[in-house]
Amino acid sequence: MSYCLRHNPGKYGLKLDEYGYVDLQEFLNAMNHMHHFWPKLTEIKIREIMQASDKERFEIKNDKICALYGHSIPGIIKRKKAIPPKVLYHGTARRFLSSIEKEGLLPMGRQYVHLSTDIEMAESVGRRKDAHPAILQINAQKAHDDGIDFYVGNDEVWLCDHLPSQYFT
Ligand code: HQG
């Protein structure tokens, strides 16, 4: 589901709308057509997956489904600007730190920089790349006051376009 809705809907013959949504029935048909060797995917099954997941990754609204963050497809998914919490965190690999200090946080392969609302989440994000990740603490309030736009992913994930290192505390 993440691969299709974040990275490659075209492989499934799908096109996301400007906010990243696709018709739920079309999504189900496409997934079942492509992955017919898996048990049939249904709306009930998707809702079970969403319920059981460690993270809120998808949203179903008005018979449409979207990934809430993580996109890498070309063509930026439009998002509403929002006021971030005062402090946000970013967990990363220690080997990236010198580059991050120089360039700030960049979206790299994704459309946005991903930030976490708490240290535990940042640690688990960082552990995907380093057993002992570095956690950056970010003065999001100051960055926002200075004109950097922030967007909501879900309750625990915030997004922004670029975060210069002057906002690391
Ligand atoms: C690093 C998961 C060098 C950045 C997570 C990160 C998240 C730089 C990596 C979501 C850099 C990109 C996204 C710079 C940033 N120089 N490295 N200037 N700027 N980086 O995977 O934030 O489980 O694309 O620190 O929970 O790790 O899939 O981003 O290490 O919310 O739902 O470049 O993916 O969600 O890595 O993770 P990623 P991320 P899911």
JSON list of C-alpha atoms and ligand atoms in Angstrom, two decimals:
[
{"chain": "A", "resi": 1, "resn": "MET", "atom": "CA", "xyz": [0.00, 0.00, 0.00]},
{"chain": "A", "resi": 2, "resn": "SER", "atom": "CA", "xyz": [2.83, 2.40, 0.84]},
{"chain": "A", "resi": 3, "resn": "TYR", "atom": "CA", "xyz": [4.68, 1.56, -2.35]},
{"chain": "A", "resi": 4, "resn": "CYS", "atom": "CA", "xyz": [1.62, 2.26, -4.45]},
{"chain": "A", "resi": 5, "resn": "LEU", "atom": "CA", "xyz": [0.32, 5.34, -2.64]},
{"chain": "A", "resi": 6, "resn": "ARG", "atom": "CA", "xyz": [3.67, 6.99, -1.88]},
{"chain": "A", "resi": 7, "resn": "HIS", "atom": "CA", "xyz": [6.00, 5.96, -4.64]},
{"chain": "A", "resi": 8, "resn": "ASN", "atom": "CA", "xyz": [4.57, 4.32, -7.73]},
{"chain": "A", "resi": 9, "resn": "PRO", "atom": "CA", "xyz": [0.79, 4.53, -8.31]},
{"chain": "A", "resi": 10, "resn": "GLY", "atom": "CA", "xyz": [1.47, 4.44, -12.06]},
{"chain": "A", "resi": 11, "resn": "LYS", "atom": "CA", "xyz": [2.69, 0.86, -11.79]},
{"chain": "A", "resi": 12, "resn": "TYR", "atom": "CA", "xyz": [-0.86, -0.01, -10.68]},
{"chain": "A", "resi": 13, "resn": "GLY", "atom": "CA", "xyz": [-2.46, 2.08, -13.39]},
{"chain": "A", "resi": 14, "resn": "LEU", "atom": "CA", "xyz": [-3.52, 4.67, -10.81]},
{"chain": "A", "resi": 15, "resn": "LYS", "atom": "CA", "xyz": [-3.15, 8.43, -10.70]},
{"chain": "A", "resi": 16, "resn": "LEU", "atom": "CA", "xyz": [-3.33, 10.31, -7.43]},
{"chain": "A", "resi": 17, "resn": "ASP", "atom": "CA", "xyz": [-5.24, 13.59, -7.27]},
{"chain": "A", "resi": 18, "resn": "GLU", "atom": "CA", "xyz": [-3.40, 16.76, -6.30]},
{"chain": "A", "resi": 19, "resn": "TYR", "atom": "CA", "xyz": [-3.84, 15.95, -2.59]},
{"chain": "A", "resi": 20, "resn": "GLY", "atom": "CA", "xyz": [-2.61, 12.37, -2.96]},
{"chain": "A", "resi": 21, "resn": "TYR", "atom": "CA", "xyz": [-5.99, 10.62, -2.91]},
{"chain": "A", "resi": 22, "resn": "VAL", "atom": "CA", "xyz": [-7.23, 7.90, -5.20]},
{"chain": "A", "resi": 23, "resn": "ASP", "atom": "CA", "xyz": [-10.68, 6.32, -5.40]},
{"chain": "A", "resi": 24, "resn": "LEU", "atom": "CA", "xyz": [-10.79, 3.50, -2.83]},
{"chain": "A", "resi": 25, "resn": "GLN", "atom": "CA", "xyz": [-12.57, 1.03, -5.11]},
{"chain": "A", "resi": 26, "resn": "GLU", "atom": "CA", "xyz": [-10.08, 1.71, -7.92]},
{"chain": "A", "resi": 27, "resn": "PHE", "atom": "CA", "xyz": [-7.25, 1.19, -5.43]},
{"chain": "A", "resi": 28, "resn": "LEU", "atom": "CA", "xyz": [-8.73, -2.14, -4.28]},
{"chain": "A", "resi": 29, "resn": "ASN", "atom": "CA", "xyz": [-9.24, -3.30, -7.87]},
{"chain": "A", "resi": 30, "resn": "ALA", "atom": "CA", "xyz": [-5.69, -2.33, -8.82]},
{"chain": "A", "resi": 31, "resn": "MET", "atom": "CA", "xyz": [-4.11, -4.01, -5.78]},
{"chain": "A", "resi": 32, "resn": "ASN", "atom": "CA", "xyz": [-6.14, -7.18, -6.27]},
{"chain": "A", "resi": 33, "resn": "HIS", "atom": "CA", "xyz": [-5.35, -7.29, -9.97]},
{"chain": "A", "resi": 34, "resn": "MET", "atom": "CA", "xyz": [-1.60, -6.85, -9.42]},
{"chain": "A", "resi": 35, "resn": "HIS", "atom": "CA", "xyz": [-1.29, -8.99, -6.28]},
{"chain": "A", "resi": 36, "resn": "HIS", "atom": "CA", "xyz": [-3.85, -11.67, -7.08]},
{"chain": "A", "resi": 37, "resn": "PHE", "atom": "CA", "xyz": [-1.74, -14.28, -5.25]},
{"chain": "A", "resi": 38, "resn": "TRP", "atom": "CA", "xyz": [-2.40, -12.51, -1.94]},
{"chain": "A", "resi": 39, "resn": "PRO", "atom": "CA", "xyz": [-5.66, -12.86, 0.00]},
{"chain": "A", "resi": 40, "resn": "LYS", "atom": "CA", "xyz": [-8.18, -10.48, -1.52]},
{"chain": "A", "resi": 41, "resn": "LEU", "atom": "CA", "xyz": [-7.81, -6.92, -0.24]},
{"chain": "A", "resi": 42, "resn": "THR", "atom": "CA", "xyz": [-11.06, -5.35, 0.90]},
{"chain": "A", "resi": 43, "resn": "GLU", "atom": "CA", "xyz": [-11.97, -2.08, 2.58]},
{"chain": "A", "resi": 44, "resn": "ILE", "atom": "CA", "xyz": [-12.53, -4.01, 5.82]},
{"chain": "A", "resi": 45, "resn": "LYS", "atom": "CA", "xyz": [-9.03, -5.50, 5.56]},
{"chain": "A", "resi": 46, "resn": "ILE", "atom": "CA", "xyz": [-7.48, -2.09, 4.90]},
{"chain": "A", "resi": 47, "resn": "ARG", "atom": "CA", "xyz": [-9.26, -0.67, 7.93]},
{"chain": "A", "resi": 48, "resn": "GLU", "atom": "CA", "xyz": [-7.93, -3.59, 10.01]},
{"chain": "A", "resi": 49, "resn": "ILE", "atom": "CA", "xyz": [-4.40, -2.88, 8.73]},
{"chain": "A", "resi": 50, "resn": "MET", "atom": "CA", "xyz": [-4.76, 0.79, 9.59]},
{"chain": "A", "resi": 51, "resn": "GLN", "atom": "CA", "xyz": [-6.13, -0.05, 13.04]},
{"chain": "A", "resi": 52, "resn": "ALA", "atom": "CA", "xyz": [-3.37, -2.54, 13.85]},
{"chain": "A", "resi": 53, "resn": "SER", "atom": "CA", "xyz": [-0.52, -0.40, 12.48]},
{"chain": "A", "resi": 54, "resn": "ASP", "atom": "CA", "xyz": [2.16, 1.16, 14.68]},
{"chain": "A", "resi": 55, "resn": "LYS", "atom": "CA", "xyz": [1.81, 4.39, 12.72]},
{"chain": "A", "resi": 56, "resn": "GLU", "atom": "CA", "xyz": [-1.05, 6.30, 11.12]},
{"chain": "A", "resi": 57, "resn": "ARG", "atom": "CA", "xyz": [0.08, 6.00, 7.50]},
{"chain": "A", "resi": 58, "resn": "PHE", "atom": "CA", "xyz": [-3.15, 6.14, 5.48]},
{"chain": "A", "resi": 59, "resn": "GLU", "atom": "CA", "xyz": [-6.44, 7.98, 5.51]},
{"chain": "A", "resi": 60, "resn": "ILE", "atom": "CA", "xyz": [-9.78, 6.97, 4.02]},
{"chain": "A", "resi": 61, "resn": "LYS", "atom": "CA", "xyz": [-12.10, 9.91, 3.37]},
{"chain": "A", "resi": 62, "resn": "ASN", "atom": "CA", "xyz": [-15.11, 10.30, 1.06]},
{"chain": "A", "resi": 63, "resn": "ASP", "atom": "CA", "xyz": [-14.51, 6.84, -0.47]},
{"chain": "A", "resi": 64, "resn": "LYS", "atom": "CA", "xyz": [-10.94, 7.79, -1.30]},
{"chain": "A", "resi": 65, "resn": "ILE", "atom": "CA", "xyz": [-7.63, 6.67, 0.20]},
{"chain": "A", "resi": 66, "resn": "CYS", "atom": "CA", "xyz": [-4.28, 8.43, 0.54]},
{"chain": "A", "resi": 67, "resn": "ALA", "atom": "CA", "xyz": [-0.91, 7.98, 2.20]},
{"chain": "A", "resi": 68, "resn": "LEU", "atom": "CA", "xyz": [-0.51, 10.71, 4.82]},
{"chain": "A", "resi": 69, "resn": "TYR", "atom": "CA", "xyz": [3.23, 11.23, 4.26]},
{"chain": "A", "resi": 70, "resn": "GLY", "atom": "CA", "xyz": [6.34, 9.66, 2.76]},
{"chain": "A", "resi": 71, "resn": "HIS", "atom": "CA", "xyz": [5.70, 10.45, -0.92]},
{"chain": "A", "resi": 72, "resn": "SER", "atom": "CA", "xyz": [8.46, 10.33, -3.50]},
{"chain": "A", "resi": 73, "resn": "ILE", "atom": "CA", "xyz": [6.43, 10.54, -6.72]},
{"chain": "A", "resi": 74, "resn": "PRO", "atom": "CA", "xyz": [7.15, 13.53, -8.94]},
{"chain": "A", "resi": 75, "resn": "GLY", "atom": "CA", "xyz": [4.57, 16.29, -8.65]},
{"chain": "A", "resi": 76, "resn": "ILE", "atom": "CA", "xyz": [4.26, 17.62, -5.14]},
{"chain": "A", "resi": 77, "resn": "ILE", "atom": "CA", "xyz": [1.21, 16.52, -3.16]},
{"chain": "A", "resi": 78, "resn": "LYS", "atom": "CA", "xyz": [-0.51, 19.72, -2.00]},
{"chain": "A", "resi": 79, "resn": "ARG", "atom": "CA", "xyz": [-0.75, 20.23, 1.75]},
{"chain": "A", "resi": 80, "resn": "LYS", "atom": "CA", "xyz": [-2.32, 22.76, 4.05]},
{"chain": "A", "resi": 81, "resn": "LYS", "atom": "CA", "xyz": [0.13, 24.89, 6.00]},
{"chain": "A", "resi": 82, "resn": "ALA", "atom": "CA", "xyz": [-0.19, 24.55, 9.77]},
{"chain": "A", "resi": 83, "resn": "ILE", "atom": "CA", "xyz": [1.43, 25.89, 12.93]},
{"chain": "A", "resi": 84, "resn": "PRO", "atom": "CA", "xyz": [3.86, 23.28, 14.25]},
{"chain": "A", "resi": 85, "resn": "PRO", "atom": "CA", "xyz": [4.52, 22.36, 17.88]},
{"chain": "A", "resi": 86, "resn": "LYS", "atom": "CA", "xyz": [7.24, 24.51, 19.46]},
{"chain": "A", "resi": 87, "resn": "VAL", "atom": "CA", "xyz": [9.76, 21.68, 19.30]},
{"chain": "A", "resi": 88, "resn": "LEU", "atom": "CA", "xyz": [10.10, 18.82, 16.80]},
{"chain": "A", "resi": 89, "resn": "TYR", "atom": "CA", "xyz": [12.69, 16.05, 16.46]},
{"chain": "A", "resi": 90, "resn": "HIS", "atom": "CA", "xyz": [14.45, 14.27, 13.62]},
{"chain": "A", "resi": 91, "resn": "GLY", "atom": "CA", "xyz": [16.17, 10.93, 14.05]},
{"chain": "A", "resi": 92, "resn": "THR", "atom": "CA", "xyz": [18.94, 10.20, 11.61]},
{"chain": "A", "resi": 93, "resn": "ALA", "atom": "CA", "xyz": [22.14, 8.23, 11.08]},
{"chain": "A", "resi": 94, "resn": "ARG", "atom": "CA", "xyz": [25.30, 9.65, 12.64]},
{"chain": "A", "resi": 95, "resn": "ARG", "atom": "CA", "xyz": [27.06, 9.32, 9.27]},
{"chain": "A", "resi": 96, "resn": "PHE", "atom": "CA", "xyz": [24.72, 11.96, 7.77]},
{"chain": "A", "resi": 97, "resn": "LEU", "atom": "CA", "xyz": [25.36, 14.58, 10.44]},
{"chain": "A", "resi": 98, "resn": "SER", "atom": "CA", "xyz": [28.21, 16.53, 8.87]},
{"chain": "A", "resi": 99, "resn": "SER", "atom": "CA", "xyz": [26.27, 16.90, 5.64]},
{"chain": "A", "resi": 100, "resn": "ILE", "atom": "CA", "xyz": [23.08, 17.81, 7.53]},
{"chain": "A", "resi": 101, "resn": "GLU", "atom": "CA", "xyz": [24.96, 20.44, 9.54]},
{"chain": "A", "resi": 102, "resn": "LYS", "atom": "CA", "xyz": [26.19, 22.01, 6.30]},
{"chain": "A", "resi": 103, "resn": "GLU", "atom": "CA", "xyz": [23.05, 21.78, 4.16]},
{"chain": "A", "resi": 104, "resn": "GLY", "atom": "CA", "xyz": [20.32, 21.55, 6.77]},
{"chain": "A", "resi": 105, "resn": "LEU", "atom": "CA", "xyz": [17.66, 18.86, 6.52]},
{"chain": "A", "resi": 106, "resn": "LEU", "atom": "CA", "xyz": [16.64, 18.21, 2.91]},
{"chain": "A", "resi": 107, "resn": "PRO", "atom": "CA", "xyz": [13.81, 16.01, 1.62]},
{"chain": "A", "resi": 108, "resn": "MET", "atom": "CA", "xyz": [16.37, 13.79, -0.14]},
{"chain": "A", "resi": 109, "resn": "GLY", "atom": "CA", "xyz": [14.34, 11.08, -1.95]},
{"chain": "A", "resi": 110, "resn": "ARG", "atom": "CA", "xyz": [10.97, 12.27, -0.65]},
{"chain": "A", "resi": 111, "resn": "GLN", "atom": "CA", "xyz": [8.84, 15.34, -1.26]},
{"chain": "A", "resi": 112, "resn": "TYR", "atom": "CA", "xyz": [9.28, 16.75, 2.26]},
{"chain": "A", "resi": 113, "resn": "VAL", "atom": "CA", "xyz": [11.54, 16.62, 5.31]},
{"chain": "A", "resi": 114, "resn": "HIS", "atom": "CA", "xyz": [9.88, 14.39, 7.95]},
{"chain": "A", "resi": 115, "resn": "LEU", "atom": "CA", "xyz": [9.91, 15.47, 11.60]},
{"chain": "A", "resi": 116, "resn": "SER", "atom": "CA", "xyz": [8.64, 13.70, 14.72]},
{"chain": "A", "resi": 117, "resn": "THR", "atom": "CA", "xyz": [6.69, 15.13, 17.64]},
{"chain": "A", "resi": 118, "resn": "ASP", "atom": "CA", "xyz": [8.57, 13.10, 20.25]},
{"chain": "A", "resi": 119, "resn": "ILE", "atom": "CA", "xyz": [12.02, 11.69, 20.87]},
{"chain": "A", "resi": 120, "resn": "GLU", "atom": "CA", "xyz": [10.87, 8.05, 20.96]},
{"chain": "A", "resi": 121, "resn": "MET", "atom": "CA", "xyz": [9.41, 8.29, 17.46]},
{"chain": "A", "resi": 122, "resn": "ALA", "atom": "CA", "xyz": [12.53, 10.12, 16.19]},
{"chain": "A", "resi": 123, "resn": "GLU", "atom": "CA", "xyz": [14.67, 7.33, 17.67]},
{"chain": "A", "resi": 124, "resn": "SER", "atom": "CA", "xyz": [12.67, 4.63, 15.94]},
{"chain": "A", "resi": 125, "resn": "VAL", "atom": "CA", "xyz": [12.87, 6.54, 12.62]},
{"chain": "A", "resi": 126, "resn": "GLY", "atom": "CA", "xyz": [16.64, 6.97, 13.07]},
{"chain": "A", "resi": 127, "resn": "ARG", "atom": "CA", "xyz": [17.16, 3.30, 14.00]},
{"chain": "A", "resi": 128, "resn": "ARG", "atom": "CA", "xyz": [16.08, 2.35, 10.46]},
{"chain": "A", "resi": 129, "resn": "LYS", "atom": "CA", "xyz": [19.50, 3.66, 9.41]},
{"chain": "A", "resi": 130, "resn": "ASP", "atom": "CA", "xyz": [21.75, 3.52, 12.49]},
{"chain": "A", "resi": 131, "resn": "ALA", "atom": "CA", "xyz": [21.62, 1.33, 15.63]},
{"chain": "A", "resi": 132, "resn": "HIS", "atom": "CA", "xyz": [22.54, 4.41, 17.68]},
{"chain": "A", "resi": 133, "resn": "PRO", "atom": "CA", "xyz": [20.89, 7.26, 15.80]},
{"chain": "A", "resi": 134, "resn": "ALA", "atom": "CA", "xyz": [21.46, 10.96, 16.31]},
{"chain": "A", "resi": 135, "resn": "ILE", "atom": "CA", "xyz": [18.40, 12.91, 17.39]},
{"chain": "A", "resi": 136, "resn": "LEU", "atom": "CA", "xyz": [18.17, 16.53, 16.26]},
{"chain": "A", "resi": 137, "resn": "GLN", "atom": "CA", "xyz": [15.99, 18.82, 18.33]},
{"chain": "A", "resi": 138, "resn": "ILE", "atom": "CA", "xyz": [14.41, 21.52, 16.21]},
{"chain": "A", "resi": 139, "resn": "ASN", "atom": "CA", "xyz": [13.13, 24.92, 17.24]},
{"chain": "A", "resi": 140, "resn": "ALA", "atom": "CA", "xyz": [10.08, 24.65, 15.00]},
{"chain": "A", "resi": 141, "resn": "GLN", "atom": "CA", "xyz": [8.43, 27.71, 16.48]},
{"chain": "A", "resi": 142, "resn": "LYS", "atom": "CA", "xyz": [11.37, 29.93, 15.52]},
{"chain": "A", "resi": 143, "resn": "ALA", "atom": "CA", "xyz": [11.58, 28.34, 12.06]},
{"chain": "A", "resi": 144, "resn": "HIS", "atom": "CA", "xyz": [7.86, 28.94, 11.55]},
{"chain": "A", "resi": 145, "resn": "ASP", "atom": "CA", "xyz": [8.14, 32.53, 12.85]},
{"chain": "A", "resi": 146, "resn": "ASP", "atom": "CA", "xyz": [10.94, 33.07, 10.32]},
{"chain": "A", "resi": 147, "resn": "GLY", "atom": "CA", "xyz": [8.66, 32.01, 7.47]},
{"chain": "A", "resi": 148, "resn": "ILE", "atom": "CA", "xyz": [9.38, 28.30, 7.01]},
{"chain": "A", "resi": 149, "resn": "ASP", "atom": "CA", "xyz": [6.18, 26.46, 6.07]},
{"chain": "A", "resi": 150, "resn": "PHE", "atom": "CA", "xyz": [5.14, 23.35, 8.00]},
{"chain": "A", "resi": 151, "resn": "TYR", "atom": "CA", "xyz": [2.48, 20.79, 7.08]},
{"chain": "A", "resi": 152, "resn": "VAL", "atom": "CA", "xyz": [0.71, 18.04, 9.00]},
{"chain": "A", "resi": 153, "resn": "GLY", "atom": "CA", "xyz": [1.40, 14.41, 8.14]},
{"chain": "A", "resi": 154, "resn": "ASN", "atom": "CA", "xyz": [-0.41, 12.85, 11.08]},
{"chain": "A", "resi": 155, "resn": "ASP", "atom": "CA", "xyz": [-0.51, 13.47, 14.85]},
{"chain": "A", "resi": 156, "resn": "GLU", "atom": "CA", "xyz": [3.13, 12.42, 15.16]},
{"chain": "A", "resi": 157, "resn": "VAL", "atom": "CA", "xyz": [4.67, 13.38, 11.82]},
{"chain": "A", "resi": 158, "resn": "TRP", "atom": "CA", "xyz": [5.22, 16.93, 10.58]},
{"chain": "A", "resi": 159, "resn": "LEU", "atom": "CA", "xyz": [6.58, 17.91, 7.20]},
{"chain": "A", "resi": 160, "resn": "CYS", "atom": "CA", "xyz": [8.53, 20.87, 5.85]},
{"chain": "A", "resi": 161, "resn": "ASP", "atom": "CA", "xyz": [10.40, 21.74, 2.66]},
{"chain": "A", "resi": 162, "resn": "HIS", "atom": "CA", "xyz": [13.87, 22.42, 4.07]},
{"chain": "A", "resi": 163, "resn": "LEU", "atom": "CA", "xyz": [15.21, 23.04, 7.53]},
{"chain": "A", "resi": 164, "resn": "PRO", "atom": "CA", "xyz": [18.47, 25.01, 7.82]},
{"chain": "A", "resi": 165, "resn": "SER", "atom": "CA", "xyz": [20.77, 23.96, 10.65]},
{"chain": "A", "resi": 166, "resn": "GLN", "atom": "CA", "xyz": [20.38, 27.28, 12.49]},
{"chain": "A", "resi": 167, "resn": "TYR", "atom": "CA", "xyz": [17.13, 25.83, 13.88]},
{"chain": "A", "resi": 168, "resn": "PHE", "atom": "CA", "xyz": [18.80, 22.80, 15.47]},
{"chain": "A", "resi": 169, "resn": "THR", "atom": "CA", "xyz": [19.01, 23.28, 19.21]},
{"chain": "B", "resi": 1, "resn": "HQG", "atom": "C1", "xyz": [18.74, 12.30, 5.73]},
{"chain": "B", "resi": 1, "resn": "HQG", "atom": "C2", "xyz": [9.11, 6.54, 7.88]},
{"chain": "B", "resi": 1, "resn": "HQG", "atom": "C3", "xyz": [22.51, 13.97, 4.27]},
{"chain": "B", "resi": 1, "resn": "HQG", "atom": "C4", "xyz": [17.65, 12.21, 6.76]},
{"chain": "B", "resi": 1, "resn": "HQG", "atom": "C5", "xyz": [9.57, 7.37, 9.06]},
{"chain": "B", "resi": 1, "resn": "HQG", "atom": "C6", "xyz": [17.20, 10.77, 6.58]},
{"chain": "B", "resi": 1, "resn": "HQG", "atom": "C7", "xyz": [9.40, 8.81, 8.62]},
{"chain": "B", "resi": 1, "resn": "HQG", "atom": "C8", "xyz": [20.31, 14.04, 4.90]},
{"chain": "B", "resi": 1, "resn": "HQG", "atom": "C9", "xyz": [17.48, 10.50, 5.11]},
{"chain": "B", "resi": 1, "resn": "HQG", "atom": "C10", "xyz": [9.39, 8.74, 7.13]},
{"chain": "B", "resi": 1, "resn": "HQG", "atom": "C11", "xyz": [20.24, 15.43, 4.65]},
{"chain": "B", "resi": 1, "resn": "HQG", "atom": "C12", "xyz": [16.22, 10.40, 4.28]},
{"chain": "B", "resi": 1, "resn": "HQG", "atom": "C13", "xyz": [10.59, 9.43, 6.53]},
{"chain": "B", "resi": 1, "resn": "HQG", "atom": "C14", "xyz": [21.42, 16.06, 4.20]},
{"chain": "B", "resi": 1, "resn": "HQG", "atom": "C15", "xyz": [18.30, 14.79, 5.35]},
{"chain": "B", "resi": 1, "resn": "HQG", "atom": "N1", "xyz": [22.53, 15.31, 4.03]},
{"chain": "B", "resi": 1, "resn": "HQG", "atom": "N2", "xyz": [21.44, 13.31, 4.71]},
{"chain": "B", "resi": 1, "resn": "HQG", "atom": "N3", "xyz": [21.47, 17.39, 3.97]},
{"chain": "B", "resi": 1, "resn": "HQG", "atom": "N4", "xyz": [18.99, 15.87, 4.94]},
{"chain": "B", "resi": 1, "resn": "HQG", "atom": "N5", "xyz": [19.09, 13.69, 5.33]},
{"chain": "B", "resi": 1, "resn": "HQG", "atom": "O1", "xyz": [13.73, 7.58, 4.78]},
{"chain": "B", "resi": 1, "resn": "HQG", "atom": "O2", "xyz": [12.91, 11.14, 7.64]},
{"chain": "B", "resi": 1, "resn": "HQG", "atom": "O3", "xyz": [7.56, 3.91, 8.63]},
{"chain": "B", "resi": 1, "resn": "HQG", "atom": "O4", "xyz": [13.62, 9.51, 3.12]},
{"chain": "B", "resi": 1, "resn": "HQG", "atom": "O5", "xyz": [18.15, 12.47, 8.05]},
{"chain": "B", "resi": 1, "resn": "HQG", "atom": "O6", "xyz": [8.85, 7.09, 10.22]},
{"chain": "B", "resi": 1, "resn": "HQG", "atom": "O7", "xyz": [14.19, 8.91, 7.70]},
{"chain": "B", "resi": 1, "resn": "HQG", "atom": "O8", "xyz": [7.70, 4.48, 6.22]},
{"chain": "B", "resi": 1, "resn": "HQG", "atom": "O9", "xyz": [13.37, 9.98, 5.53]},
{"chain": "B", "resi": 1, "resn": "HQG", "atom": "O10", "xyz": [17.95, 9.91, 7.37]},
{"chain": "B", "resi": 1, "resn": "HQG", "atom": "O11", "xyz": [8.26, 9.44, 9.11]},
{"chain": "B", "resi": 1, "resn": "HQG", "atom": "O12", "xyz": [5.67, 5.12, 7.57]},
{"chain": "B", "resi": 1, "resn": "HQG", "atom": "O13", "xyz": [18.25, 11.58, 4.62]},
{"chain": "B", "resi": 1, "resn": "HQG", "atom": "O14", "xyz": [9.42, 7.35, 6.77]},
{"chain": "B", "resi": 1, "resn": "HQG", "atom": "O15", "xyz": [7.76, 6.30, 7.93]},
{"chain": "B", "resi": 1, "resn": "HQG", "atom": "O16", "xyz": [15.58, 9.20, 4.65]},
{"chain": "B", "resi": 1, "resn": "HQG", "atom": "O17", "xyz": [11.79, 8.92, 7.13]},
{"chain": "B", "resi": 1, "resn": "HQG", "atom": "P1", "xyz": [14.03, 8.99, 4.45]},
{"chain": "B", "resi": 1, "resn": "HQG", "atom": "P2", "xyz": [13.13, 9.77, 7.10]},
{"chain": "B", "resi": 1, "resn": "HQG", "atom": "P3", "xyz": [7.14, 4.87, 7.58]}
]
